Amino acid sequence: MIWEDNREGSYATGGFDGTLEPGTRPALLIVDPARAYVDRECGLYVGPSGLPVVEAMRSLLAAARAAEIPVIVTEVVLRPDLADAGVFGRKVPALEAFTRGNPFGEFVDGLEPADGELRLTKQYPSAYFGTPLAAYLTSLKVDTVLIAGFSTSGCVRASALDTMQYGFVPIVVADAVGDRVPAIHDANLFDIGAKTGEVWSLELAEKYLVELAR
């Protein structure tokens, strides 16, 4: 299993030269599009182009469905008392509602997986791009993964790096990912680009999907 061997090495010794070529069989991974992350007072809502991140995710999802590519949506599950939320649970005021039993994994409207699309339930703070998912995508002959979701400094970044380590080309769609702190968001987009080589605009990602659908 090549991806298991790759994970034991480093990006420097693994032969990565900063250039990856997207393939012609993509999947879309939307990372944790949960209501818990939605806070209109923070920069999470606005991507590099000024387009709200949630709207960009919806647009990218629509393009993926039109192109009939596989769609994977991850869903976070926390204990109602936040005992497994760690620092994240203490720092995000919106999570206080979960002590009253509201589900962390309730999806933002329009970002729910449809019938036939893969919903992956995961415990925070796992990024959840592991061997089972890699094997599933490999079985579908996927070679490229478009990535959207929350948060750039955590699960989005980890998913991009893990995706590459498992042998896929990760494309992080900059307009469709967000983080609570804009400066951290920008720094992590730069880091993702340096380590995976592919950070695309929403426009470029949608053009790529349209061309594949022809």
XYZ file of C-alpha atoms in Angstrom:
214
model
C 0.000 0.000 0.000
C 1.984 2.963 -1.298
C 0.267 5.593 0.786
C 1.186 3.870 4.053
C 4.867 3.879 3.046
C 4.720 7.540 2.021
C 3.312 8.605 5.369
C 6.468 7.399 7.104
C 8.635 9.838 5.140
C 8.678 13.600 4.845
C 7.613 15.948 2.080
C 11.279 16.828 1.513
C 12.447 13.229 1.130
C 9.315 12.088 -0.689
C 10.375 13.786 -3.919
C 7.900 16.703 -3.808
C 9.273 19.570 -5.893
C 6.409 22.032 -5.444
C 4.633 21.006 -8.636
C 1.737 18.596 -8.966
C -0.408 18.015 -12.033
C -4.162 17.753 -11.469
C -5.680 14.740 -13.165
C -8.926 14.162 -14.974
C -10.830 12.157 -12.350
C -11.528 14.463 -9.393
C -13.621 14.140 -6.266
C -14.875 16.945 -4.019
C -14.154 16.858 -0.283
C -16.083 19.360 1.867
C -14.545 19.512 5.323
C -16.881 20.057 8.281
C -19.519 22.436 6.828
C -21.231 22.558 10.211
C -23.403 25.308 11.664
C -21.142 25.364 14.708
C -18.461 27.160 12.737
C -20.798 29.865 11.478
C -20.132 33.157 13.228
C -20.971 36.285 11.270
C -18.656 38.366 13.449
C -15.508 36.628 12.265
C -13.569 36.389 9.034
C -14.647 32.813 8.478
C -17.377 33.990 6.134
C -15.219 35.866 3.662
C -12.699 34.305 1.302
C -9.913 35.975 -0.698
C -12.253 37.310 -3.397
C -14.747 38.766 -0.910
C -17.302 36.094 -1.793
C -18.729 34.543 1.367
C -17.119 31.165 1.958
C -20.434 29.388 2.464
C -21.755 30.683 -0.862
C -18.546 29.639 -2.601
C -18.895 26.137 -1.127
C -22.461 25.900 -2.403
C -21.351 27.015 -5.871
C -18.487 24.513 -5.941
C -20.789 21.724 -4.777
C -23.272 22.538 -7.550
C -20.465 22.433 -10.126
C -19.255 19.083 -8.774
C -22.740 17.608 -9.007
C -23.155 18.915 -12.543
C -19.866 17.236 -13.465
C -21.092 14.052 -11.724
C -17.923 13.564 -9.697
C -17.823 11.853 -6.272
C -18.710 14.107 -3.326
C -17.558 13.483 0.254
C -18.790 15.589 3.177
C -17.309 15.193 6.660
C -19.417 15.572 9.774
C -18.088 16.314 13.251
C -19.513 14.561 16.295
C -18.865 15.890 19.808
C -20.145 14.809 23.183
C -22.949 17.099 24.405
C -20.804 18.243 27.354
C -17.905 19.173 25.020
C -15.588 16.871 26.954
C -13.805 15.960 23.709
C -13.737 19.447 22.176
C -10.441 20.513 23.731
C -9.127 24.026 23.162
C -11.427 24.520 20.198
C -14.492 24.059 22.359
C -13.256 26.577 24.904
C -12.360 29.236 22.351
C -15.410 29.236 20.091
C -18.408 30.896 21.783
C -20.817 29.348 19.291
C -20.016 25.934 20.747
C -21.601 26.870 24.065
C -24.923 25.920 22.514
C -23.805 22.304 22.343
C -23.955 21.992 26.097
C -27.697 22.275 25.537
C -27.627 19.287 23.233
C -27.530 20.899 19.794
C -25.730 18.715 17.243
C -22.282 19.912 16.230
C -22.597 18.167 12.898
C -25.763 19.914 11.712
C -24.900 21.035 8.201
C -25.076 24.567 6.889
C -28.111 24.805 4.596
C -27.326 23.589 1.103
C -24.177 21.709 2.094
C -25.760 18.444 3.148
C -24.630 15.338 1.255
C -27.273 14.132 -1.181
C -28.355 10.535 -1.713
C -25.443 8.620 -3.164
C -22.857 11.054 -1.770
C -20.525 9.926 0.994
C -21.029 11.280 4.517
C -18.058 10.652 6.810
C -18.667 11.000 10.528
C -15.574 11.809 12.539
C -14.549 12.737 16.043
C -13.028 16.170 16.502
C -10.210 17.002 15.869
C -9.514 14.293 13.280
C -9.123 15.583 9.715
C -10.298 12.158 8.559
C -8.477 11.493 5.361
C -7.290 8.017 6.143
C -6.656 4.689 4.483
C -10.349 3.682 4.110
C -11.181 6.925 2.297
C -8.036 6.667 0.162
C -8.930 3.100 -0.779
C -12.506 4.128 -1.630
C -11.357 6.952 -3.913
C -8.717 4.721 -5.489
C -11.423 2.175 -6.299
C -13.257 4.942 -8.171
C -10.016 5.780 -10.047
C -9.965 9.278 -8.509
C -6.620 11.035 -8.963
C -7.408 14.583 -7.787
C -9.306 15.949 -4.768
C -10.878 19.413 -4.681
C -11.048 20.599 -1.067
C -13.426 23.120 0.498
C -14.607 23.696 4.070
C -13.581 24.829 7.558
C -10.959 25.416 8.959
C -7.916 26.395 6.923
C -5.543 26.144 9.896
C -6.850 22.770 11.018
C -8.762 20.120 9.143
C -8.577 21.711 5.679
C -4.803 21.988 5.889
C -4.435 18.488 7.324
C -6.745 17.025 4.686
C -4.737 18.634 1.883
C -1.439 17.279 3.183
C -2.864 13.827 3.907
C -4.483 13.698 0.470
C -1.101 14.265 -1.162
C 0.581 11.695 1.053
C -1.965 9.115 -0.080
C -1.071 9.720 -3.715
C -3.777 12.179 -4.818
C -3.345 15.739 -6.080
C -5.064 18.090 -3.597
C -6.552 21.321 -4.903
C -7.600 23.671 -2.106
C -10.197 26.113 -3.430
C -9.203 29.356 -1.723
C -12.596 31.067 -2.000
C -14.351 28.030 -0.530
C -12.257 27.594 2.627
C -12.254 29.777 5.714
C -10.842 30.332 9.154
C -11.836 32.466 12.111
C -8.722 34.648 11.964
C -7.994 36.163 8.519
C -4.241 36.444 9.156
C -4.044 32.773 10.151
C -6.180 31.893 7.146
C -3.820 33.709 4.765
C -0.735 32.165 6.338
C -2.150 28.669 6.048
C -3.214 29.144 2.437
C 0.391 30.139 1.727
C 1.637 27.067 3.625
C -0.806 24.777 1.815
C 0.333 26.163 -1.520
C 3.985 25.674 -0.603
C 3.450 22.066 0.452
C 0.854 20.858 -2.070
C 1.409 23.246 -4.961
C -2.274 23.741 -5.758
C -4.420 26.551 -4.330
C -7.059 27.548 -6.881
C -9.688 30.245 -7.144
C -13.338 29.225 -7.292
C -13.432 30.414 -10.907
C -10.572 28.142 -11.916
C -12.018 25.143 -10.054
C -15.427 25.595 -11.691
C -13.825 25.970 -15.137
C -11.914 22.721 -14.518
C -15.162 20.920 -13.641
C -17.027 22.342 -16.628
C -14.304 21.177 -18.997
C -14.380 17.684 -17.494
C -18.154 17.527 -17.895
C -17.968 18.108 -21.665
